[in-house]
């Protein structure tokens, strides 16, 4: 009876509701779209606040507000350091973009994507296509599949245009030691990794990126982003950026403080510059968010400035238009640096970018609309909410010397972007509370460029976490003295050689996911000589940089880091919580011993490893690559005569398949391709993730429909019985699924709510868990 009564009552209410049927479900003009109320893009307090502060040039307010109410254009960036970036760009311009010409979707003409005028080498593009149209329009299905697949392969990044600016202004080079303080979700981090690998012929750049985020779960999203680029020079750590530990490195047997050449400080912010994509901001906007975040932003920026090497560059950025989060933080930081920091003039560094100068005067407004022009006007009961650092400096000369006009403000209506703020700081000398600064050496090749000598050797002590002591030291103590004291209490006797365990349990028990240790392979480990012999590794191969993630049992995966990151790992295991580092280069075969080597190559790290391999290399033609990527286990006879002559007398086991472009044939694919494969008894196969396989086929002009399995996967000659069907989640069709304990390159399995990164990533699914004969050609 109760259920029927409720049903009748609901029906009556629906009939009485004005406009419920006549306007197709829209109510009072606000409307219901998909069951959700439409958000009105108006906020009177927002308009009042920014009109009063005059953040928009005279006469442009209506254009500014009009742009904010329009949806944000989709933007994409081509990964710059990949050798085939030009091929992707050529494919985009001459195939996919041409197909969009004169195309109409839902009555709206599709705008052909245009390059961002200020981004170098036409590697960034924007279009008016929304995500909804891209997903649901049949005409755009092929273009959408291309974007998704290439994004998962790491060849394209979907990134907001203004978000690309800070890494460009950081001006990073391959020898720089870089800290990204608030890195998740990782789009800016990937740009920094690209800059490290500007020269693709150098597998191990001298520099590295340490990417940090305070949110443990978001760190795994960061890992997923970084892993797409396959770099041995990235480390993901999990700390509060405002008190991120000071690290140290071993230089000629002596512990020295690590200072960074470049620091990206993209701080948490109120995000009112993102109204075009985060429409919730319209109804939730209040000055209270900015007032609450100002203190944290200043602490993070200060900690970054402390860890910057003298002569280094730090970029501070927010996606907020509020001067309390922008110029107020910069002014306060400059004031307390007492000349140690200065704003760099970067007006000519990105030609084509439109921006307005930073503000030099602003006021503070409470959430209820009350204004204060100076700290003296703030009543005592407001002192906890409003702080003196939120106001511009009183002294006109001091204010003028700060050159706040050098800050860049990007407004949405100027180039159809989001709103953004960015400031570039250069460190001229040590901070006032750091007495003995490090010196930035002129030669980039000097490994000590970013470290400070420490005069006291560590001695045994009783405190397990030296960073705890450091955080309690008085601010007047120099960097060197802080590190000396921290080292004096480090319990060095409890560490095993080459093992970098997680931080003490007291640091971990409250949150996060327990990490496995990082264990470097000892030089005399019997595991390595068979690998070295089988692949004829060059004597210059840095075998001490190999690591695994287990201290017991068989080593299933081998990872590789750069020499500098190895140094950081070994000397800071008690100070930092490392989520992930290293790139997978070898995986164990359960049946591998019968092939003279227990480990086969992993596609993920092949571009890093290839320069050191002198054996097991098969040079293939473009036609061979097509056969290998579209057929399951092609017989040797299906390959070209050149490839056949190389493979026929080779012993069974893991191989490298290398395609070198022919410059005399400009119409053919002009980027080199290196694939991991397996030479069976009578056939050969590749171990390549699905999205990467599709990428290479596209570059060769072949479009493979989504969900289509390799030709020959069932019943084709040479297919054998080796391969399971292709899984739906994008894992390589040509191999058995990876074991659960090998989900990510150098990290444990993600928590269920950790963005599902690995499931989407198209892993190197041909992992170390191959049962005898299960995934290998016979």
XYZ file of C-alpha atoms in Angstrom:
778
model
C 0.000 0.000 0.000
C 2.825 2.359 0.942
C 4.617 1.822 -2.361
C 1.454 2.568 -4.404
C 0.769 5.718 -2.395
C 4.270 6.987 -2.978
C 3.940 6.254 -6.699
C 0.670 8.179 -6.952
C 2.121 11.104 -5.009
C 5.165 11.312 -7.286
C 2.939 11.172 -10.376
C 0.773 14.021 -9.071
C 3.826 16.138 -8.249
C 5.189 15.580 -11.739
C 1.906 16.656 -13.349
C 1.751 19.795 -11.180
C 5.402 20.714 -11.879
C 5.483 23.653 -14.356
C 6.998 22.868 -17.714
C 7.645 19.210 -16.892
C 6.296 17.756 -20.131
C 5.910 20.667 -22.510
C 9.561 21.694 -22.521
C 10.933 18.163 -22.819
C 11.989 17.784 -19.197
C 13.396 21.306 -18.780
C 12.351 23.094 -15.621
C 12.149 26.858 -15.089
C 14.564 27.475 -17.946
C 17.402 25.903 -15.987
C 16.720 22.474 -17.478
C 17.664 18.928 -16.703
C 20.319 17.456 -18.932
C 20.871 13.759 -18.396
C 19.216 13.993 -15.003
C 21.526 16.809 -13.785
C 20.501 20.451 -13.352
C 22.167 22.805 -15.799
C 24.680 25.073 -14.091
C 24.078 28.770 -14.691
C 27.380 30.335 -15.708
C 27.035 33.438 -13.569
C 28.578 34.585 -10.306
C 28.017 38.219 -9.349
C 30.650 38.177 -6.588
C 33.250 36.823 -9.063
C 32.499 39.640 -11.518
C 32.485 42.297 -8.801
C 35.812 41.087 -7.393
C 37.782 40.949 -10.642
C 36.283 44.157 -12.045
C 37.394 45.941 -8.872
C 40.921 44.489 -9.205
C 41.087 45.465 -12.920
C 42.715 42.198 -14.020
C 41.275 42.649 -17.544
C 42.426 45.489 -19.832
C 40.034 48.387 -20.337
C 37.142 47.605 -22.686
C 37.691 43.805 -22.752
C 35.475 42.693 -19.860
C 32.587 41.468 -22.036
C 34.945 39.406 -24.216
C 36.589 38.009 -21.069
C 33.269 36.851 -19.579
C 32.033 35.605 -22.941
C 35.129 33.413 -23.338
C 34.711 32.002 -19.822
C 31.186 30.842 -20.696
C 32.335 29.007 -23.834
C 33.579 25.392 -23.644
C 37.347 24.948 -23.666
C 38.855 23.773 -26.979
C 40.475 20.348 -26.982
C 44.265 20.491 -27.235
C 46.871 17.833 -27.886
C 50.649 17.759 -27.828
C 52.932 15.472 -29.823
C 55.685 13.942 -27.721
C 58.712 15.864 -28.874
C 61.647 13.623 -28.046
C 60.391 10.528 -29.841
C 62.276 10.020 -33.072
C 58.982 9.598 -34.908
C 57.377 12.881 -33.791
C 57.703 14.209 -37.344
C 56.016 11.086 -38.694
C 53.081 11.538 -36.306
C 52.802 15.204 -37.261
C 52.874 14.287 -40.955
C 50.207 11.615 -40.362
C 47.983 14.061 -38.456
C 48.215 16.869 -40.996
C 47.964 14.829 -44.174
C 45.460 12.195 -43.109
C 43.294 12.857 -40.049
C 43.059 16.642 -40.293
C 42.274 16.470 -44.021
C 39.359 14.120 -43.259
C 37.918 16.762 -40.921
C 37.680 19.413 -43.636
C 34.078 20.329 -44.559
C 32.755 17.907 -41.939
C 29.600 18.814 -39.989
C 28.512 17.170 -36.721
C 25.044 17.956 -35.306
C 24.811 20.936 -37.647
C 28.068 22.405 -36.373
C 30.974 22.751 -38.801
C 34.030 20.990 -37.441
C 36.945 23.359 -37.159
C 40.145 21.838 -38.549
C 42.741 21.737 -35.743
C 45.244 24.577 -35.752
C 48.775 24.650 -34.288
C 49.366 26.717 -31.141
C 51.336 29.668 -32.506
C 53.667 29.884 -29.504
C 54.533 26.168 -29.132
C 57.787 25.156 -30.875
C 57.846 23.084 -34.075
C 54.048 22.778 -34.467
C 53.990 20.041 -31.812
C 50.819 21.349 -30.076
C 47.350 21.703 -31.666
C 43.875 22.848 -30.650
C 40.391 22.267 -32.031
C 36.798 23.147 -31.141
C 35.870 19.450 -30.957
C 34.596 18.631 -27.479
C 35.241 15.256 -25.857
C 31.532 14.448 -26.100
C 31.465 14.995 -29.872
C 34.701 13.052 -30.334
C 33.338 10.047 -28.444
C 29.843 9.903 -29.925
C 30.157 11.008 -33.538
C 30.510 8.096 -36.022
C 32.285 10.393 -38.510
C 34.991 11.103 -35.957
C 35.372 7.536 -34.666
C 38.625 6.890 -36.534
C 40.141 10.171 -35.315
C 39.049 9.405 -31.743
C 40.596 5.914 -31.903
C 43.800 7.469 -33.177
C 43.918 9.934 -30.260
C 43.202 7.276 -27.625
C 45.687 4.760 -29.016
C 48.503 7.254 -29.555
C 47.913 8.738 -26.093
C 48.295 5.323 -24.493
C 51.478 4.724 -26.487
C 52.937 7.987 -25.167
C 53.150 9.582 -28.610
C 50.437 12.168 -27.939
C 49.379 13.905 -24.713
C 45.937 15.439 -24.181
C 46.855 18.569 -22.264
C 45.335 22.005 -21.761
C 47.184 24.667 -23.745
C 48.132 26.928 -20.823
C 49.409 23.909 -18.891
C 52.177 23.542 -21.494
C 53.657 26.969 -20.677
C 55.526 26.391 -17.346
C 57.803 23.570 -18.612
C 58.697 25.639 -21.691
C 59.659 28.611 -19.512
C 61.684 26.347 -17.230
C 64.132 25.992 -20.143
C 65.411 22.592 -18.991
C 68.368 20.824 -20.623
C 69.479 17.168 -20.602
C 72.084 17.723 -17.848
C 69.678 19.436 -15.429
C 68.503 17.977 -12.135
C 64.799 18.849 -12.016
C 62.229 18.792 -9.208
C 58.497 18.869 -10.018
C 57.018 19.696 -6.603
C 53.287 19.158 -7.233
C 53.398 16.902 -10.262
C 50.149 14.884 -10.516
C 48.490 14.110 -12.873
C 51.755 14.410 -14.791
C 51.267 16.236 -18.105
C 53.928 18.832 -17.239
C 56.222 16.084 -15.938
C 56.113 14.345 -19.313
C 57.201 17.602 -20.977
C 60.177 17.770 -18.639
C 61.127 14.166 -19.440
C 61.017 15.046 -23.134
C 63.466 17.884 -22.524
C 65.890 15.502 -20.810
C 65.814 13.257 -23.885
C 66.286 16.017 -26.432
C 69.054 13.891 -27.975
C 67.577 10.449 -28.627
C 71.049 9.016 -29.235
C 71.924 9.428 -25.539
C 70.167 6.622 -23.616
C 71.137 7.998 -20.178
C 71.061 11.816 -19.912
C 73.026 13.276 -17.005
C 69.941 14.955 -15.609
C 66.806 13.510 -14.033
C 63.296 14.454 -12.944
C 62.051 13.842 -9.406
C 58.258 14.166 -9.575
C 56.493 14.605 -6.241
C 52.874 14.686 -5.129
C 51.304 14.727 -1.683
C 48.371 12.488 -2.707
C 49.375 8.828 -2.667
C 46.656 7.748 -5.087
C 47.414 10.526 -7.569
C 51.042 9.398 -7.523
C 49.983 6.265 -9.388
C 48.332 8.379 -12.079
C 51.629 10.228 -12.277
C 53.454 6.898 -12.660
C 51.153 5.927 -15.527
C 51.820 9.196 -17.354
C 55.585 8.958 -16.916
C 55.741 5.280 -17.918
C 54.348 6.060 -21.366
C 57.625 7.778 -22.213
C 59.911 4.936 -21.111
C 62.647 6.977 -19.426
C 65.238 5.668 -16.921
C 65.603 9.217 -15.549
C 62.307 9.708 -13.685
C 61.498 9.028 -10.041
C 58.048 9.472 -8.466
C 57.981 10.308 -4.749
C 55.179 10.944 -2.255
C 55.681 13.908 0.114
C 54.109 17.149 1.277
C 55.789 19.650 -1.054
C 55.943 22.335 1.637
C 58.384 20.203 3.632
C 59.820 17.880 0.992
C 63.002 16.313 2.379
C 66.387 17.629 1.414
C 68.239 14.877 -0.433
C 71.916 14.042 -0.721
C 74.243 12.399 -3.227
C 77.538 10.620 -3.032
C 80.277 12.543 -4.842
C 83.709 10.908 -4.798
C 82.905 9.061 -1.602
C 81.529 12.081 0.216
C 77.878 12.857 0.985
C 76.778 16.159 -0.529
C 73.491 18.027 -0.443
C 71.461 17.842 -3.651
C 70.323 21.174 -5.061
C 68.214 21.329 -8.218
C 69.012 23.244 -11.410
C 65.313 23.603 -12.292
C 62.222 23.493 -10.078
C 58.619 23.474 -11.271
C 56.278 24.783 -8.596
C 52.747 24.353 -10.001
C 50.946 24.747 -6.689
C 47.431 23.679 -5.606
C 45.071 26.573 -6.279
C 41.417 27.634 -6.287
C 41.319 27.006 -10.061
C 39.054 29.848 -11.133
C 41.015 29.988 -14.395
C 39.559 26.559 -15.242
C 35.884 27.640 -15.297
C 35.584 26.667 -18.951
C 36.122 22.991 -18.196
C 35.271 22.810 -14.460
C 31.875 24.484 -14.512
C 31.279 23.700 -10.832
C 33.570 26.653 -10.092
C 30.816 29.028 -11.248
C 28.547 28.226 -8.319
C 31.245 27.390 -5.747
C 33.579 30.351 -6.325
C 34.496 32.411 -3.283
C 37.555 34.385 -2.188
C 37.735 32.091 0.856
C 39.476 29.382 -1.212
C 42.286 31.755 -2.114
C 42.657 33.041 1.436
C 42.958 29.482 2.732
C 45.457 28.366 0.074
C 47.786 31.400 0.178
C 49.803 30.153 3.163
C 50.356 26.683 1.689
C 51.349 28.134 -1.683
C 53.907 30.418 -0.035
C 55.378 27.556 2.015
C 55.725 25.356 -1.086
C 57.369 28.165 -3.086
C 59.727 28.911 -0.194
C 60.737 25.260 0.106
C 61.378 25.181 -3.622
C 63.570 28.304 -3.449
C 65.576 26.713 -0.616
C 66.374 23.668 -2.748
C 67.280 25.628 -5.895
C 70.946 25.857 -6.851
C 72.488 29.311 -7.157
C 71.939 30.377 -10.765
C 69.023 27.951 -11.125
C 65.508 28.745 -12.345
C 62.171 28.105 -10.631
C 58.781 28.508 -12.300
C 55.794 29.270 -10.042
C 52.378 28.784 -11.667
C 48.679 28.524 -10.837
C 45.472 28.140 -12.845
C 43.976 30.946 -10.740
C 43.447 34.606 -11.649
C 43.447 35.740 -8.022
C 46.432 37.950 -7.026
C 46.264 36.521 -3.481
C 47.474 33.211 -4.966
C 49.658 34.816 -7.616
C 51.467 38.145 -7.172
C 50.998 38.153 -3.381
C 52.922 34.860 -3.080
C 55.686 36.072 -5.419
C 55.968 39.462 -3.671
C 56.183 37.837 -0.245
C 58.794 35.335 -1.447
C 60.885 38.096 -3.052
C 60.642 40.232 0.079
C 61.871 37.548 2.452
C 64.587 36.409 0.026
C 66.247 39.843 0.513
C 67.602 39.903 -3.028
C 68.457 36.217 -3.290
C 65.659 35.751 -5.833
C 64.585 37.924 -8.706
C 61.884 37.740 -11.359
C 63.262 36.917 -14.791
C 62.078 38.828 -17.845
C 60.728 36.065 -20.116
C 58.627 38.308 -22.368
C 60.523 37.217 -25.492
C 60.899 33.488 -24.704
C 57.566 32.354 -26.176
C 56.909 34.487 -29.270
C 53.265 34.334 -30.248
C 51.944 33.934 -26.696
C 49.594 36.741 -25.632
C 49.712 37.774 -21.985
C 49.194 40.781 -19.730
C 51.704 41.973 -17.102
C 51.359 41.024 -13.438
C 49.552 43.355 -11.034
C 51.485 45.635 -8.700
C 48.455 46.773 -6.655
C 45.538 44.739 -5.326
C 43.162 44.540 -2.362
C 41.905 41.665 -0.248
C 38.209 40.775 -0.087
C 36.509 38.441 2.399
C 33.933 35.896 1.261
C 31.106 38.244 2.270
C 32.422 41.111 0.140
C 34.318 43.208 2.705
C 37.445 44.904 1.283
C 40.790 45.658 2.945
C 43.434 47.784 1.221
C 46.242 47.111 3.704
C 47.137 44.939 6.685
C 46.566 47.901 9.028
C 42.868 47.927 8.064
C 42.282 44.293 9.037
C 40.490 43.924 12.415
C 42.092 41.632 14.979
C 39.351 39.003 14.702
C 40.253 38.549 10.988
C 43.975 38.001 11.567
C 43.762 34.222 11.345
C 42.028 34.361 7.966
C 43.873 37.309 6.431
C 47.668 37.552 6.732
C 50.091 40.421 6.067
C 51.740 38.478 3.196
C 48.503 38.802 1.198
C 49.012 42.549 0.631
C 51.416 44.306 -1.755
C 54.538 45.834 -0.144
C 53.990 49.339 1.257
C 57.372 50.726 0.205
C 57.008 52.016 -3.410
C 60.727 51.593 -4.135
C 60.762 48.020 -2.871
C 57.627 47.266 -4.898
C 59.136 48.745 -8.059
C 62.369 46.761 -7.582
C 60.384 43.522 -7.514
C 59.272 44.021 -11.158
C 55.964 42.218 -10.615
C 55.028 43.273 -14.138
C 57.361 40.456 -15.304
C 54.786 37.909 -14.141
C 52.651 36.567 -16.993
C 48.853 36.539 -16.802
C 47.101 34.553 -19.537
C 43.467 35.566 -20.059
C 40.919 33.229 -21.725
C 39.683 35.616 -24.428
C 43.098 36.457 -25.874
C 43.900 33.065 -27.425
C 40.841 30.952 -26.565
C 42.476 29.204 -23.583
C 41.964 28.842 -19.843
C 43.128 31.469 -17.364
C 46.662 31.085 -16.012
C 49.426 32.767 -14.038
C 53.147 32.075 -14.322
C 56.266 33.672 -12.823
C 59.909 32.736 -13.478
C 62.340 33.200 -10.588
C 66.141 33.064 -10.774
C 68.279 32.445 -7.684
C 71.105 34.988 -7.492
C 72.481 33.967 -4.104
C 71.619 31.804 -1.131
C 68.498 32.506 0.870
C 69.207 34.708 3.910
C 68.834 31.777 6.304
C 71.224 29.616 4.221
C 74.717 30.883 4.902
C 76.857 28.791 2.532
C 75.253 28.363 -0.899
C 76.227 25.866 -3.608
C 77.722 27.283 -6.787
C 76.337 26.419 -10.207
C 79.278 25.320 -12.280
C 79.503 26.452 -15.861
C 80.156 23.106 -17.508
C 76.989 20.979 -17.761
C 79.010 17.758 -17.871
C 80.284 18.169 -14.298
C 78.238 15.773 -12.158
C 78.687 17.908 -9.011
C 76.872 20.854 -10.599
C 73.970 20.762 -8.183
C 75.430 19.500 -4.934
C 76.894 21.128 -1.862
C 79.911 19.571 -0.105
C 79.216 18.212 3.332
C 82.124 18.367 5.698
C 81.063 15.797 8.275
C 80.827 12.082 7.628
C 77.727 10.272 8.973
C 77.990 8.519 12.309
C 75.744 5.989 13.954
C 72.824 7.302 15.971
C 69.449 6.408 17.349
C 66.983 8.495 15.277
C 65.771 6.524 12.270
C 64.580 9.452 10.132
C 67.114 12.286 9.782
C 64.608 14.445 7.892
C 62.566 14.688 11.090
C 65.433 16.328 12.870
C 66.115 18.620 9.919
C 62.530 19.842 9.895
C 62.862 20.896 13.532
C 66.052 22.927 13.040
C 65.943 26.684 13.477
C 65.473 28.589 10.208
C 68.766 30.447 10.730
C 70.826 27.279 10.308
C 72.554 26.887 6.971
C 71.855 24.100 4.484
C 75.233 22.560 5.156
C 74.813 22.560 8.918
C 71.318 21.115 8.617
C 72.611 18.234 6.550
C 75.573 17.683 8.857
C 73.239 17.376 11.834
C 70.891 15.116 9.928
C 73.734 12.842 8.912
C 75.141 12.733 12.412
C 72.009 10.956 13.573
C 71.620 8.638 10.570
C 71.822 4.998 11.500
C 73.974 3.860 8.624
C 74.805 0.496 10.143
C 71.293 -0.894 9.702
C 71.279 -0.613 5.888
C 72.089 -3.404 3.482
C 74.374 -2.607 0.571
C 72.440 -1.839 -2.598
C 69.014 -2.149 -0.941
C 66.812 0.925 -0.868
C 63.912 0.059 1.357
C 60.828 2.110 2.103
C 60.953 4.801 4.813
C 60.374 3.768 8.440
C 56.927 2.302 9.104
C 55.903 5.206 11.317
C 56.002 7.386 8.225
C 53.800 5.006 6.234
C 51.243 3.520 8.518
C 48.696 6.338 8.255
C 48.191 6.348 4.502
C 49.200 4.939 1.155
C 50.258 1.679 -0.323
C 53.203 -0.305 1.013
C 56.054 -0.259 -1.493
C 58.542 -3.006 -2.266
C 62.242 -2.214 -1.841
C 64.594 -1.243 -4.654
C 67.440 -3.768 -4.779
C 70.399 -3.089 -7.050
C 72.041 -6.132 -8.649
C 75.526 -6.691 -7.143
C 78.412 -6.599 -9.604
C 79.272 -10.229 -8.885
C 75.701 -11.534 -9.169
C 75.751 -14.814 -11.165
C 72.459 -13.751 -12.785
C 74.160 -11.215 -15.097
C 76.988 -13.044 -17.003
C 74.570 -15.282 -19.014
C 72.612 -12.161 -20.027
C 75.786 -10.331 -20.988
C 77.034 -13.282 -23.072
C 73.675 -14.024 -24.763
C 73.130 -10.429 -25.944
C 76.878 -9.613 -26.343
C 76.411 -6.482 -24.251
C 78.944 -3.727 -24.769
C 81.568 -3.412 -21.988
C 80.268 0.119 -21.375
C 76.882 -1.249 -20.290
C 76.167 0.188 -16.787
C 75.230 -3.093 -15.088
C 75.352 -1.521 -11.612
C 72.256 0.489 -12.619
C 70.120 -2.672 -12.830
C 67.633 -3.200 -10.038
C 64.817 -5.486 -9.012
C 61.933 -5.115 -6.558
C 62.490 -8.171 -4.394
C 65.050 -9.241 -1.812
C 63.981 -12.897 -1.810
C 63.284 -15.608 -4.373
C 63.768 -15.460 -8.124
C 64.160 -12.057 -9.736
C 61.318 -11.876 -12.253
C 61.778 -8.386 -13.690
C 64.942 -6.321 -14.140
C 64.679 -2.540 -14.275
C 67.163 0.152 -15.123
C 67.801 3.660 -13.813
C 70.376 6.273 -14.737
C 73.613 6.541 -12.764
C 72.470 9.761 -11.066
C 69.127 8.305 -9.947
C 70.942 5.253 -8.572
C 73.037 7.655 -6.524
C 69.905 9.398 -5.214
C 68.192 6.093 -4.365
C 71.117 4.623 -2.463
C 71.700 7.721 -0.369
C 68.125 8.686 0.574
C 66.145 5.533 1.334
C 65.498 6.733 4.901
C 64.439 10.200 3.786
C 61.970 9.748 0.975
C 59.053 7.592 0.032
C 59.689 6.406 -3.528
C 56.587 5.239 -5.373
C 58.237 4.298 -8.643
C 61.424 4.520 -10.642
C 63.217 2.577 -13.340
C 62.273 1.197 -16.728
C 61.736 -2.506 -17.348
C 64.444 -3.951 -19.601
C 64.344 -7.749 -19.031
C 61.685 -10.264 -17.949
C 62.273 -13.826 -16.808
C 61.030 -16.763 -18.861
C 60.125 -19.770 -16.781
C 61.515 -21.918 -19.577
C 64.320 -19.512 -20.376
C 67.196 -21.647 -19.102
C 66.854 -23.975 -22.084
C 67.534 -20.998 -24.384
C 70.915 -20.145 -22.753
C 69.407 -17.087 -21.082
C 66.624 -16.924 -18.509
C 65.683 -13.356 -19.403
C 64.089 -11.961 -22.549
C 63.959 -8.343 -23.652
C 61.047 -6.077 -22.697
C 59.685 -3.648 -25.294
C 59.235 -0.958 -22.650
C 62.972 -0.436 -22.266
C 64.276 -1.527 -25.650
C 65.213 1.974 -26.855
C 67.345 2.427 -23.709
C 68.928 -1.020 -24.001
C 69.422 -1.289 -27.770
C 72.622 0.848 -28.028
C 74.442 -1.698 -25.812
C 73.283 -4.886 -27.599
C 75.672 -6.379 -30.184
C 74.045 -9.747 -30.794
C 70.598 -11.217 -31.526
C 69.802 -8.298 -33.872
C 67.780 -8.949 -37.050
C 67.624 -6.121 -39.562
C 64.171 -6.089 -41.173
C 62.487 -4.247 -44.034
C 59.270 -2.235 -43.809
C 57.402 -5.171 -45.360
C 58.848 -7.467 -42.658
C 57.638 -5.088 -39.937
C 54.144 -5.204 -41.428
C 54.160 -9.020 -41.472
C 55.484 -9.227 -37.898
C 52.893 -6.798 -36.550
C 49.859 -8.209 -38.346
C 50.505 -11.960 -38.181
C 50.763 -14.043 -35.048
C 53.788 -16.305 -35.593
C 54.909 -15.926 -39.205
C 57.241 -18.626 -40.538
C 60.756 -17.522 -41.425
C 59.899 -17.933 -45.126
C 57.351 -15.076 -44.875
C 60.179 -12.633 -44.164
C 62.361 -10.999 -46.799
C 65.388 -12.932 -47.987
C 67.723 -10.610 -46.046
C 65.841 -11.164 -42.796
C 65.510 -14.896 -43.481
C 69.261 -15.316 -43.950
C 69.847 -13.656 -40.555
C 67.236 -15.584 -38.576
C 67.585 -19.109 -39.989
C 70.868 -19.947 -38.257
C 70.177 -18.039 -35.041
C 69.628 -19.932 -31.786
C 66.149 -19.894 -30.237
C 65.376 -17.086 -27.825
C 64.793 -13.360 -27.521
C 65.773 -11.153 -30.480
C 65.860 -7.496 -31.504
C 64.074 -6.599 -34.766
C 65.461 -3.347 -36.187
C 64.142 -1.296 -39.109
C 66.429 1.451 -40.399
C 64.815 4.001 -42.756
C 66.138 4.403 -46.282
C 66.855 8.108 -46.972
C 66.704 7.418 -50.726
C 63.007 6.569 -50.349
C 61.466 9.749 -48.852
C 57.906 8.420 -49.218
C 58.642 5.438 -46.937
C 58.619 5.593 -43.143
C 61.577 7.752 -42.083
C 61.882 6.874 -38.400
C 63.817 3.880 -37.006
C 61.824 1.101 -35.328
C 63.177 -1.281 -32.678
C 60.967 -4.215 -31.648
C 61.414 -7.056 -29.181
C 60.774 -10.489 -30.632
C 61.222 -14.218 -30.108
C 62.922 -16.596 -32.487
C 61.145 -19.937 -32.267
C 61.874 -23.224 -33.998
C 60.385 -22.273 -37.347
C 58.731 -18.896 -36.772
C 59.307 -15.523 -35.199
C 57.015 -13.175 -33.308
C 56.993 -9.741 -31.677
C 56.304 -8.830 -28.060
C 54.786 -5.388 -28.547
C 51.858 -3.744 -26.686
C 48.726 -3.392 -28.788
C 48.686 0.414 -28.924
C 52.336 0.562 -29.898
C 51.693 -2.025 -32.612
C 48.795 0.065 -33.954
C 51.015 3.131 -33.860
C 53.687 1.590 -36.088
C 51.044 0.284 -38.517
C 49.485 3.751 -38.761
C 52.864 5.293 -39.485
C 53.134 2.819 -42.364
C 49.729 3.939 -43.680
C 47.710 0.960 -42.400
C 44.605 1.526 -40.297
C 43.627 -1.444 -38.131
C 39.981 -1.356 -36.973
C 39.462 -1.341 -33.219
C 39.087 -4.778 -31.732
C 40.501 -6.549 -34.799
C 42.938 -9.293 -33.928
C 46.088 -9.984 -35.804
C 45.595 -11.650 -39.135
C 46.700 -15.173 -38.640
C 45.857 -15.247 -34.939
C 43.644 -18.198 -35.599
C 44.323 -20.767 -38.253
C 46.925 -18.931 -40.316
C 50.032 -20.810 -41.349
C 52.713 -20.373 -38.747
C 50.274 -19.348 -36.074
C 50.689 -22.592 -34.202
C 48.834 -22.922 -30.941
C 50.857 -20.389 -29.082
C 48.712 -17.367 -28.474
C 45.573 -16.628 -26.525
C 42.973 -14.278 -27.935
C 43.543 -10.570 -27.625
C 42.212 -9.246 -24.323
C 39.847 -6.311 -24.404
C 41.900 -4.090 -22.099
C 44.604 -3.396 -24.614
C 47.181 -5.933 -23.517
C 49.316 -7.347 -26.294
C 47.495 -10.016 -28.235
C 50.686 -11.838 -28.913
C 51.519 -12.819 -25.393
C 50.017 -14.266 -22.266
C 48.867 -11.768 -19.683
C 51.402 -10.473 -17.227
C 51.416 -12.020 -13.789
C 49.818 -9.887 -11.102
C 53.121 -9.268 -9.377
C 54.528 -7.599 -12.466
C 51.796 -5.089 -13.182
C 53.893 -1.965 -13.348
C 57.431 -1.333 -14.356
C 58.821 -0.718 -10.932
C 55.887 -0.386 -8.615
C 53.411 -2.678 -6.902
C 49.911 -3.175 -8.224
C 47.810 -0.075 -8.030
C 44.953 0.277 -5.566
C 41.573 -0.306 -7.211
C 40.755 3.394 -7.234
C 44.154 4.427 -8.583
C 42.826 5.557 -11.970
C 43.131 2.122 -13.599
C 46.332 3.255 -15.207
C 47.862 -0.067 -16.025
C 44.650 -1.569 -17.366
C 44.528 1.213 -19.956
C 48.184 1.538 -20.650
C 48.751 -1.260 -23.112
C 51.470 -2.872 -21.050
C 54.355 -4.876 -22.300
C 52.160 -7.852 -21.660
C 54.720 -10.339 -22.772
C 56.023 -10.490 -19.263
C 58.329 -12.674 -17.340
C 55.636 -15.202 -16.577
C 55.719 -17.169 -19.818
C 55.025 -20.804 -19.032
C 56.982 -23.211 -21.138
C 55.660 -22.929 -24.662
C 52.617 -20.857 -23.642
C 53.440 -17.682 -25.520
C 56.515 -18.548 -27.530
C 56.668 -19.694 -31.150
C 57.788 -23.233 -31.636
